[in-house]
PDB file of C-alpha atoms in Angstrom:
ATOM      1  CA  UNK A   1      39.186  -2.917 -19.584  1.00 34.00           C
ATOM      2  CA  UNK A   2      37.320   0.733 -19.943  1.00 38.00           C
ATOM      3  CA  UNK A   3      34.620  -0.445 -22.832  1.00 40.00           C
ATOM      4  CA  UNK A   4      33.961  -4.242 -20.762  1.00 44.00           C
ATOM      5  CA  UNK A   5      33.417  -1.624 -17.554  1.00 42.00           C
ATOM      6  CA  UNK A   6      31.100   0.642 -19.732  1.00 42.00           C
ATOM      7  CA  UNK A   7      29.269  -2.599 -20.866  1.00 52.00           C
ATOM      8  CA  UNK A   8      28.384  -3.717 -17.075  1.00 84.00           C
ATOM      9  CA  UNK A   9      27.369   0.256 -16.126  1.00 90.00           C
ATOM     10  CA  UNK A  10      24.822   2.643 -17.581  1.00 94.00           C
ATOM     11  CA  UNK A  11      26.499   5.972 -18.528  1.00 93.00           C
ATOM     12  CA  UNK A  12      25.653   8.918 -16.159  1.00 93.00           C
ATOM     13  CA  UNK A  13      23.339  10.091 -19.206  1.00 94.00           C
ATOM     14  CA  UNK A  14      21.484   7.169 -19.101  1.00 95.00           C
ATOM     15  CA  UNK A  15      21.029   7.595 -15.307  1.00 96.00           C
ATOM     16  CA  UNK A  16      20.161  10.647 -15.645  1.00 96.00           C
ATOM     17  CA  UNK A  17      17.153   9.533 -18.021  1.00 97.00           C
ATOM     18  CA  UNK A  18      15.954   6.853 -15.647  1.00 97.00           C
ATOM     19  CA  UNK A  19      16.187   9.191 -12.272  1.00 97.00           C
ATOM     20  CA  UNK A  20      14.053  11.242 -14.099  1.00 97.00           C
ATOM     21  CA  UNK A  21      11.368   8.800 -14.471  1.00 97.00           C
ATOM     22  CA  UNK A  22      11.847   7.275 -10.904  1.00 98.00           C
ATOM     23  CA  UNK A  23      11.488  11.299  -9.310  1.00 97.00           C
ATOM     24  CA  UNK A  24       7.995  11.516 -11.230  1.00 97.00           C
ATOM     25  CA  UNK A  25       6.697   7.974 -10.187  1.00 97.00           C
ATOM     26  CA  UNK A  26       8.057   9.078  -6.883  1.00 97.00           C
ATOM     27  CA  UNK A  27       5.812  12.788  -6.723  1.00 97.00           C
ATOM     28  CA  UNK A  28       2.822  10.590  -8.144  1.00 97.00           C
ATOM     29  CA  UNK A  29       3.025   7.860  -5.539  1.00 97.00           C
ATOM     30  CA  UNK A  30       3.227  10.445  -3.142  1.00 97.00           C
ATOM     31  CA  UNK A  31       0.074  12.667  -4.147  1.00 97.00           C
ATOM     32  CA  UNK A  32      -1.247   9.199  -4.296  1.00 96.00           C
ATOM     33  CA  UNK A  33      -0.456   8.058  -0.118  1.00 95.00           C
ATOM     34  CA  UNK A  34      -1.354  11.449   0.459  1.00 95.00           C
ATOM     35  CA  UNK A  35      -5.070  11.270  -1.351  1.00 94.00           C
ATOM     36  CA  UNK A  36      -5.610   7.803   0.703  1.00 93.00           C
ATOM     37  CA  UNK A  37      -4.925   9.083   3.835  1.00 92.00           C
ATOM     38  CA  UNK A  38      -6.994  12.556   2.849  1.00 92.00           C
ATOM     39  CA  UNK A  39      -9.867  10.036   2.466  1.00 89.00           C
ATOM     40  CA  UNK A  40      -9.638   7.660   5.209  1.00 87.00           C
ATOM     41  CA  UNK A  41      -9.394  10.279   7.567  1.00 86.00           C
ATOM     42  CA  UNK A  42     -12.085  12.519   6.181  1.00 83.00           C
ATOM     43  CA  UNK A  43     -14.095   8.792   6.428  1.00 73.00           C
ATOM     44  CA  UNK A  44     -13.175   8.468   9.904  1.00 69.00           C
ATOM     45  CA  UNK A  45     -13.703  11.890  10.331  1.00 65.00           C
ATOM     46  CA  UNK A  46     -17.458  11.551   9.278  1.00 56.00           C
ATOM     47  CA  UNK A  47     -18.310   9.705  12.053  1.00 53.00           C
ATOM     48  CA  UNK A  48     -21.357   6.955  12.818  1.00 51.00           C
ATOM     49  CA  UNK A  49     -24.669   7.677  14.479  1.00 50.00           C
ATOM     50  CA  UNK A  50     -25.770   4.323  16.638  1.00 49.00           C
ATOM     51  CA  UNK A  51     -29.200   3.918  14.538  1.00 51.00           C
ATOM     52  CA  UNK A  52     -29.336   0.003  14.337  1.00 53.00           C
ATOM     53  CA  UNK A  53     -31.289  -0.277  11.010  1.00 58.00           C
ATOM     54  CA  UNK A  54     -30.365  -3.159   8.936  1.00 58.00           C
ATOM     55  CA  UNK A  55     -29.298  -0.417   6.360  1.00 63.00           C
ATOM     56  CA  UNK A  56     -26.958   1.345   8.268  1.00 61.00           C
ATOM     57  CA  UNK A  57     -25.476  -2.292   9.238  1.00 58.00           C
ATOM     58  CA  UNK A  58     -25.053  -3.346   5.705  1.00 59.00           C
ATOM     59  CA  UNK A  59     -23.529   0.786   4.948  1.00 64.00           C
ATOM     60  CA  UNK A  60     -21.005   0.133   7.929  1.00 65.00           C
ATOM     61  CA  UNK A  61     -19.614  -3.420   6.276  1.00 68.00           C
ATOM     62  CA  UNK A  62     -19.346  -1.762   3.190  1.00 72.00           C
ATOM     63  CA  UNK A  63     -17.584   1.074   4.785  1.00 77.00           C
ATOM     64  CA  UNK A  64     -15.581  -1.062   6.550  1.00 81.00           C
ATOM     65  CA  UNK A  65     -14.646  -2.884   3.452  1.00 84.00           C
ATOM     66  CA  UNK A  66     -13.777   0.426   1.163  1.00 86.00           C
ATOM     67  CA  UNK A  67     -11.601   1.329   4.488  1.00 88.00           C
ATOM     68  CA  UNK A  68      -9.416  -1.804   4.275  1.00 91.00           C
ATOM     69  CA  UNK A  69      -9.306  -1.199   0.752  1.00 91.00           C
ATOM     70  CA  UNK A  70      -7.528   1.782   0.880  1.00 92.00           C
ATOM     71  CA  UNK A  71      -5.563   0.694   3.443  1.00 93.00           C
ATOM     72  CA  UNK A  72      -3.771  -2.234   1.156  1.00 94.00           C
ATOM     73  CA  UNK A  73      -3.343   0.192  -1.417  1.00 94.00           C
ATOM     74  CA  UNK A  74      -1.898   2.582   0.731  1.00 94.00           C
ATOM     75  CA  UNK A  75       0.296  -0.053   1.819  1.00 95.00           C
ATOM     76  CA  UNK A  76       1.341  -1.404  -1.918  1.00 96.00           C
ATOM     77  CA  UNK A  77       2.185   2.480  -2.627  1.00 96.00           C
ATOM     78  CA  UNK A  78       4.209   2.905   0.445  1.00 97.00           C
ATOM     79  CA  UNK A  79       6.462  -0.422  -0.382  1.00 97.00           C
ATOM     80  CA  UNK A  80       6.137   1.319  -4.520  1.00 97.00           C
ATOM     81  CA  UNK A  81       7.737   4.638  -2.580  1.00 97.00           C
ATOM     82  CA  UNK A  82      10.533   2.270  -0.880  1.00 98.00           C
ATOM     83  CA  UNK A  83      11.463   0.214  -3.812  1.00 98.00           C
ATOM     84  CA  UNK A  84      11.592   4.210  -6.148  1.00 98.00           C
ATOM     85  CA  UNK A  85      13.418   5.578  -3.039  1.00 98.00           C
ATOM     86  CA  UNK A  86      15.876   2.464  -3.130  1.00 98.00           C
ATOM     87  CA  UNK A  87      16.212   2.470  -6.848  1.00 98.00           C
ATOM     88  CA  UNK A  88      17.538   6.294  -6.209  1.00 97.00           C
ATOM     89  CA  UNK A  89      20.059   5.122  -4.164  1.00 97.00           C
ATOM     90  CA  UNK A  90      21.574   2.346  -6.243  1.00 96.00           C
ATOM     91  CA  UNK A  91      21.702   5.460  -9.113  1.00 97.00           C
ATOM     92  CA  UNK A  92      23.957   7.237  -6.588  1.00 95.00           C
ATOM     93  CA  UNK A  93      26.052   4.150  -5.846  1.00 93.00           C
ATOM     94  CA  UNK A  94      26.936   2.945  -9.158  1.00 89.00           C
ATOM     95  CA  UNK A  95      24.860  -0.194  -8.913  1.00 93.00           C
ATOM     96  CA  UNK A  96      21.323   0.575 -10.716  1.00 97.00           C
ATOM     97  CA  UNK A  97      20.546  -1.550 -13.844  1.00 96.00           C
ATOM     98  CA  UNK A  98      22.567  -4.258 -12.831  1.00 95.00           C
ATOM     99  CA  UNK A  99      20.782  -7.296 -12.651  1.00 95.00           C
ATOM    100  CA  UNK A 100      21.269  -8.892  -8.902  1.00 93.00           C
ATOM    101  CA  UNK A 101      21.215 -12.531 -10.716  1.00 92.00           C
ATOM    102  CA  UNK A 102      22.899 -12.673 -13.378  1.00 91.00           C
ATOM    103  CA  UNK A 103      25.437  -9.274 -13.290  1.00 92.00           C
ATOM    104  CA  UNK A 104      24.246  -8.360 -16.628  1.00 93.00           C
ATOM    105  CA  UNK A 105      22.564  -5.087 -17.123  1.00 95.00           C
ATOM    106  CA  UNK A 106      18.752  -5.086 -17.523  1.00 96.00           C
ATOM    107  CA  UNK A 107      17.949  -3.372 -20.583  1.00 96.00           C
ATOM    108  CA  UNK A 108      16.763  -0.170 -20.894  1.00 96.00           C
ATOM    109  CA  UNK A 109      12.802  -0.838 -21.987  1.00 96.00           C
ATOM    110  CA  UNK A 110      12.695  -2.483 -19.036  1.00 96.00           C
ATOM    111  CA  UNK A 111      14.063  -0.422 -16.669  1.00 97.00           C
ATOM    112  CA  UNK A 112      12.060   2.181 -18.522  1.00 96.00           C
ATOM    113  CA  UNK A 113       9.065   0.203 -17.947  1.00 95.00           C
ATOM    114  CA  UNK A 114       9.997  -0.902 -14.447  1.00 96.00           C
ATOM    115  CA  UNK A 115      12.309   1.493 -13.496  1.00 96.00           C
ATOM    116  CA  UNK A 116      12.539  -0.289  -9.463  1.00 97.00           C
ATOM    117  CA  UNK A 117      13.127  -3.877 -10.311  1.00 96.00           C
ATOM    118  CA  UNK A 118      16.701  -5.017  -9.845  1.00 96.00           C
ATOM    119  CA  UNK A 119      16.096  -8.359 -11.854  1.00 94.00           C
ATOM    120  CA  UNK A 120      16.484  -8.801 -15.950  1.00 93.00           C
ATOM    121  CA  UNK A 121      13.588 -10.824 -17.436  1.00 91.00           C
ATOM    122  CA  UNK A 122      15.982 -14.036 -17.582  1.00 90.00           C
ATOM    123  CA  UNK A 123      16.086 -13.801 -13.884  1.00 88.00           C
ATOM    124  CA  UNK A 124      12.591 -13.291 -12.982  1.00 85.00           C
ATOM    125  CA  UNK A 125      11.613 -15.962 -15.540  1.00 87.00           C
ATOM    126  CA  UNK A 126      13.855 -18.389 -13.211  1.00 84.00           C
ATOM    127  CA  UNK A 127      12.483 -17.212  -9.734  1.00 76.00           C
ATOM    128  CA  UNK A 128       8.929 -17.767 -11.428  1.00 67.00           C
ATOM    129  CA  UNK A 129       9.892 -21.511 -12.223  1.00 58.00           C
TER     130      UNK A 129
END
């Protein structure tokens, strides 16, 4: 009963490894949100005279453009922080590298690779279908 247990859970070594590697995507998402918001403010900061020239229209759309740019990436890094910060938690409760599909554990390249998902290739292949 021990070894089919040890089959269906990575051992705390193995966790160890891939907490690691979530902690320093974590920091470098972070620095990341943090360098966004840095520039969108210093943007917003910067402020707009009310010239009307046709360049100072076409500046402002491409401003405005670059803005929402940011934003959506701040945005994919802040659900990237959630899904690291999650990951983290299923380390602490027993459950990371278990595939929620199929039960089987997601191998390690993956998870090395990936180190969020919670879904072996198998089972993303058949949510893709």
């Amino acid at each position: 009963m021990n070894t089919n247990e040890e089959t269906q859970r990575y051992s705390r070594e193995d966790l160890a490894e891939f907490e690691k590697i979530i902690s320093e995507k974590l920091i470098n998402a972070r620095k990341e949100v943090a360098f966004i918001k840095e520039t969108l403010s210093r943007r917003n900061d910067s402020g707009t005279d009310n010239t009307a020239s046709p360049t100072k229209v076409l500046e402002d759309g491409a401003d405005t453009a670059e803005k929402e740019s940011l934003n959506q990436l701040a945005s994919r890094q802040m659900k990237f922080i959630q899904q690291l910060e999650n990951a983290l938690i299923r380390i602490k409760n027993g459950t990371y590298g278990v595939c929620i599909v199929t039960g089987k554990l997601i191998p390690k390249e993956r998870l090395r690779a990936v180190p969020h998902t919670q879904h072996s290739i198998e089972a993303k292949l058949q949510r893709n279908d």
